[in-house]
Coordinates of C-alpha atoms in Angstrom, one line a residue:
X7 CA 11.5 15.5 -7.6
X8 CA 9.3 17.6 -9.8
X9 CA 6.5 20.1 -9.2
X10 CA 3.1 19.5 -10.7
X11 CA -0.1 21.5 -10.8
X12 CA -3.1 20.5 -8.7
X13 CA -5.7 18.8 -10.9
X14 CA -8.3 21.2 -12.2
X15 CA -11.0 19.2 -10.5
X16 CA -10.7 17.6 -7.1
X17 CA -10.3 13.9 -7.3
X18 CA -11.1 13.2 -3.6
X19 CA -13.2 15.0 -1.1
X20 CA -11.6 18.0 0.7
X21 CA -9.1 17.3 3.5
X22 CA -10.6 16.9 6.9
X23 CA -8.5 18.5 9.7
X24 CA -5.3 17.5 7.9
X25 CA -3.4 20.0 5.9
X26 CA -1.6 17.6 3.4
X27 CA -2.7 14.9 1.1
X28 CA -0.4 12.2 -0.3
X29 CA -1.2 10.4 -3.5
X30 CA 0.8 7.1 -3.3
X31 CA 1.2 5.4 -6.7
X32 CA 1.8 1.6 -6.3
X33 CA 2.0 -1.5 -8.4
X34 CA 1.4 -4.7 -6.4
X35 CA 4.0 -6.6 -8.5
X36 CA 6.7 -4.0 -8.0
X37 CA 9.5 -5.0 -5.6
X38 CA 10.4 -1.3 -5.1
X39 CA 6.8 -0.7 -3.8
X40 CA 7.5 -3.5 -1.3
X41 CA 10.7 -1.7 -0.2
X42 CA 8.7 1.6 0.1
X43 CA 6.3 0.2 2.6
X44 CA 8.4 0.8 5.7
X45 CA 8.9 4.4 4.7
X46 CA 5.2 5.1 4.3
X47 CA 4.5 3.4 7.6
X48 CA 7.1 5.4 9.5
X49 CA 5.6 8.6 8.0
X50 CA 2.2 7.5 9.2
X51 CA 3.5 6.6 12.7
X52 CA 5.5 9.8 13.2
X53 CA 3.6 12.4 11.2
X54 CA 0.2 10.9 10.4
X55 CA -1.5 13.8 12.1
X56 CA -0.5 16.0 9.1
X57 CA -1.7 14.1 6.1
X58 CA -4.2 11.7 4.5
X59 CA -3.1 9.0 2.0
X60 CA -4.8 8.2 -1.3
X61 CA -3.4 4.9 -2.7
X62 CA -3.5 4.9 -6.5
X63 CA -3.1 1.5 -8.2
X64 CA -1.4 1.1 -11.5
X65 CA 0.6 -1.3 -13.5
X66 CA 3.5 -1.2 -16.0
X67 CA 2.5 0.0 -19.5
X68 CA 3.4 -3.3 -21.1
X69 CA 0.9 -5.1 -18.8
X70 CA -1.8 -2.8 -20.0
X71 CA -0.8 -3.3 -23.6
X72 CA -1.1 -7.0 -23.1
X73 CA -4.7 -6.5 -21.8
X74 CA -5.5 -4.4 -24.9
X75 CA -4.2 -7.0 -27.2
X76 CA -6.0 -9.9 -25.5
X77 CA -8.4 -11.7 -27.9
X78 CA -12.2 -11.4 -27.4
X79 CA -12.4 -15.0 -26.5
X80 CA -9.7 -14.6 -23.8
X81 CA -11.5 -11.5 -22.4
X82 CA -14.7 -13.6 -22.1
X83 CA -12.7 -16.2 -20.1
X84 CA -11.8 -13.6 -17.5
X85 CA -15.5 -13.3 -16.6
X86 CA -16.1 -17.0 -16.4
X87 CA -15.7 -19.4 -13.5
X88 CA -12.1 -20.5 -14.2
X89 CA -10.1 -20.3 -11.0
X90 CA -6.8 -20.9 -12.7
X91 CA -6.8 -18.0 -15.1
X92 CA -4.0 -15.5 -14.6
X93 CA -2.8 -12.1 -15.8
X94 CA -0.3 -9.6 -14.6
X95 CA -2.9 -6.9 -14.2
X96 CA -5.1 -9.1 -12.0
X97 CA -3.5 -8.1 -8.7
X98 CA -4.3 -4.4 -9.2
X99 CA -7.9 -5.2 -10.1
X100 CA -8.1 -7.5 -7.1
X101 CA -7.1 -4.8 -4.7
X102 CA -9.9 -2.6 -6.2
X103 CA -12.3 -5.5 -5.7
X104 CA -11.2 -5.8 -2.1
X105 CA -11.8 -2.1 -1.6
X106 CA -15.5 -2.6 -2.1
X107 CA -15.4 -4.3 1.4
X108 CA -13.6 -1.3 2.9
X109 CA -10.3 0.6 2.6
X110 CA -8.8 -1.3 5.5
X111 CA -9.7 -4.6 3.8
X112 CA -8.0 -3.3 0.6
X113 CA -4.8 -2.4 2.5
X114 CA -4.7 -5.8 4.2
X115 CA -5.2 -7.4 0.8
X116 CA -2.5 -5.3 -0.9
X117 CA 0.0 -6.1 1.9
X118 CA -0.9 -9.8 1.7
X119 CA -0.4 -9.9 -2.1
X120 CA 3.2 -8.6 -1.6
X121 CA 3.8 -11.0 1.2
X122 CA 2.7 -13.9 -1.1
X123 CA 4.8 -12.6 -3.9
X124 CA 8.0 -11.6 -2.2
X125 CA 8.1 -14.0 0.8
X126 CA 6.1 -17.0 -0.3
X127 CA 6.9 -16.6 -4.0
X128 CA 3.4 -17.5 -4.9
X129 CA 1.9 -16.7 -8.3
X130 CA -0.3 -13.7 -7.4
X131 CA -1.4 -13.2 -11.0
X132 CA -3.6 -16.2 -10.6
X133 CA -7.2 -15.7 -9.7
X134 CA -7.3 -18.8 -7.5
X135 CA -4.3 -17.4 -5.5
X136 CA -6.0 -14.0 -5.2
X137 CA -9.1 -15.8 -3.9
X138 CA -7.0 -17.6 -1.4
X139 CA -5.5 -14.2 -0.3
X140 CA -9.1 -12.8 0.1
X141 CA -9.8 -15.7 2.5
X142 CA -6.6 -15.1 4.4
X143 CA -7.4 -11.4 5.1
X144 CA -11.0 -12.3 6.2
X145 CA -13.0 -10.7 3.4
X146 CA -16.0 -12.4 1.8
X147 CA -14.5 -14.5 -1.0
X148 CA -17.8 -14.9 -3.0
X149 CA -18.4 -11.1 -2.9
X150 CA -14.8 -10.4 -3.8
X151 CA -15.0 -12.7 -6.8
X152 CA -18.2 -11.0 -8.0
X153 CA -16.7 -7.6 -7.6
X154 CA -13.5 -8.6 -9.3
X155 CA -15.5 -9.4 -12.5
X156 CA -17.8 -6.4 -12.2
X157 CA -17.9 -3.3 -14.4
X158 CA -17.8 -1.2 -11.3
X159 CA -14.5 -2.6 -10.3
X160 CA -13.1 -2.1 -13.8
X161 CA -14.3 1.6 -13.7
X162 CA -12.6 2.0 -10.3
X163 CA -9.3 0.7 -11.6
X164 CA -9.7 2.9 -14.8
X165 CA -10.1 5.9 -12.5
X166 CA -6.8 5.1 -10.9
X167 CA -5.1 4.8 -14.3
X168 CA -6.6 8.2 -15.3
X169 CA -5.1 9.8 -12.2
X170 CA -1.8 8.2 -12.9
X171 CA -1.9 9.6 -16.4
X172 CA -3.1 13.1 -15.3
X173 CA -0.2 13.4 -12.8
X174 CA 2.3 12.0 -15.4
X175 CA 3.4 9.2 -13.2
X176 CA 5.5 6.5 -15.0
X177 CA 7.7 5.2 -12.1
X178 CA 6.5 3.1 -9.2
X179 CA 6.5 3.9 -6.4
X180 CA 5.8 7.6 -6.7
X181 CA 4.3 10.0 -4.2
X182 CA 2.6 13.3 -5.0
X183 CA 2.2 15.8 -2.1
X184 CA -0.5 18.5 -2.0
X185 CA -1.2 21.0 0.7
X186 CA -4.5 22.8 1.3
X187 CA -3.4 26.0 -0.5
X188 CA -4.9 25.6 -4.0
X189 CA -2.4 28.1 -5.4
X190 CA 0.6 25.9 -4.5
X191 CA 1.9 23.3 -6.8
X192 CA 2.2 19.7 -5.8
X193 CA 5.5 18.0 -5.4
X194 CA 6.1 14.6 -7.1
X195 CA 8.7 12.2 -5.9
X196 CA 9.4 9.3 -8.2
X197 CA 11.2 6.3 -6.8
X198 CA 12.6 5.8 -3.3
X199 CA 14.6 8.3 -1.3
X200 CA 16.0 8.3 2.2
X201 CA 13.3 8.8 4.8
X202 CA 14.7 12.3 5.7
X203 CA 13.8 13.6 2.3
X204 CA 10.1 12.9 2.8
X205 CA 10.2 14.7 6.1
X206 CA 11.9 17.7 4.4
X207 CA 9.0 17.7 1.9
X208 CA 6.5 17.7 4.7
X209 CA 8.2 20.7 6.2
X210 CA 8.3 22.5 2.9
X211 CA 4.6 21.9 2.3
X212 CA 3.6 22.8 5.8
X213 CA 5.7 25.9 6.0
X214 CA 6.8 24.8 9.5
X215 CA 8.8 22.0 11.1
X216 CA 6.4 19.1 11.7
X217 CA 6.3 17.6 15.2
X218 CA 7.0 14.0 15.7
X219 CA 4.1 12.2 17.5
X220 CA 4.7 9.4 19.9
X221 CA 4.2 5.9 18.5
X222 CA 1.3 3.9 19.9
X223 CA 1.8 0.8 22.1
X224 CA 3.4 -2.2 20.3
X225 CA 0.2 -4.2 20.2
X226 CA -1.7 -1.4 18.6
X227 CA 1.0 -1.1 15.9
X228 CA 0.3 -4.8 15.0
X229 CA -3.4 -4.1 15.0
X230 CA -2.8 -1.5 12.4
X231 CA -0.1 -3.0 10.2
X232 CA -0.3 -6.7 11.0
X233 CA 3.3 -7.5 10.1
X234 CA 6.5 -5.6 10.9
X235 CA 10.2 -6.1 10.9
X236 CA 12.5 -5.8 13.9
X237 CA 14.2 -2.8 12.3
X238 CA 10.9 -1.0 11.8
X239 CA 10.0 -1.5 15.5
X240 CA 13.4 -0.2 16.6
X241 CA 13.1 2.8 14.3
X242 CA 9.6 3.8 15.5
X243 CA 10.6 3.6 19.2
X244 CA 14.2 4.9 18.7
X245 CA 15.7 1.8 20.4
X246 CA 18.2 -0.8 19.3
X247 CA 17.3 -3.9 17.3
X248 CA 18.2 -6.0 20.3
X249 CA 15.8 -4.0 22.6
X250 CA 13.1 -4.3 20.0
X251 CA 13.6 -8.0 19.7
X252 CA 13.3 -8.4 23.5
X253 CA 9.9 -6.6 23.4
X254 CA 8.7 -8.6 20.5
X255 CA 9.7 -11.9 22.2
X256 CA 7.3 -11.0 25.0
X257 CA 4.4 -10.9 22.5
X258 CA 5.7 -14.1 21.0
X259 CA 5.6 -15.8 24.4
X260 CA 2.0 -14.6 24.9
X261 CA 1.3 -16.1 21.4
X262 CA 0.1 -12.8 20.1
X263 CA 2.6 -12.7 17.2
X264 CA 4.6 -15.2 15.2
X265 CA 8.2 -14.9 14.0
X266 CA 9.1 -15.5 10.4
X267 CA 12.9 -15.8 9.8
X268 CA 14.0 -15.0 6.2
X269 CA 17.6 -14.8 4.8
X270 CA 17.8 -11.0 5.0
X271 CA 15.1 -10.0 7.5
X272 CA 13.0 -11.1 10.4
X273 CA 9.3 -10.4 10.1
X274 CA 6.9 -10.5 13.1
X275 CA 3.2 -10.7 12.4
X276 CA -0.1 -11.1 14.2
X277 CA -0.8 -14.7 15.1
X278 CA -3.0 -16.4 12.5
X279 CA -2.8 -13.4 10.2

């Protein structure tokens, strides 16, 4: 963990009724960012009353170098109607394109990219697969494709890269915490730590012990996150995995969720999501 100075100019609007702001730096192709997701969600469920989240998208430096070294002819292709073109930087740009249809749409899109990559092992660097994902998360595919190719989308992604550089972030995932006192330095946490470490940071930044809020009803959790593991549910409600599974099976019988059994984990997600 390192301390960094607050940027000289605010990057987002002032905090509204929440004393902390978290800049979460993610790369859609990063497996560690997939592993970080349950930690961020648990923080939102238990302590979301204290902070807002700004997701900052980036990519590994070698991916950006590849873009810079792309020939002019190849760059022209990116803006043509070729659904099978692919590049390792496309997922990050695609999330920014989805964001033009709302932050919730962008979050659904980001989560679905990682599901396609780490569960379905699909090639998410392909534009055609990204368009399929857009359809799956119920955003306008035609509008998404136009935004993906637009200068506005490129500028939005460049803004995220500038924030990444300004805060000297080179590891994904990373989180930078700021409080509302402009004289305090931010705290940067690179990589993944045990959940309790993040709670300790919240306490340090708040100058008091944060209070745990009660989790919402199970169905409301699925409305918010769309897919969850048995272990996540058990952790939120402080119950055993067996108790969590019993409650989840009730939603399964009501056909509100579906169960995806993987070698190392069981994922429950909203039906038809």
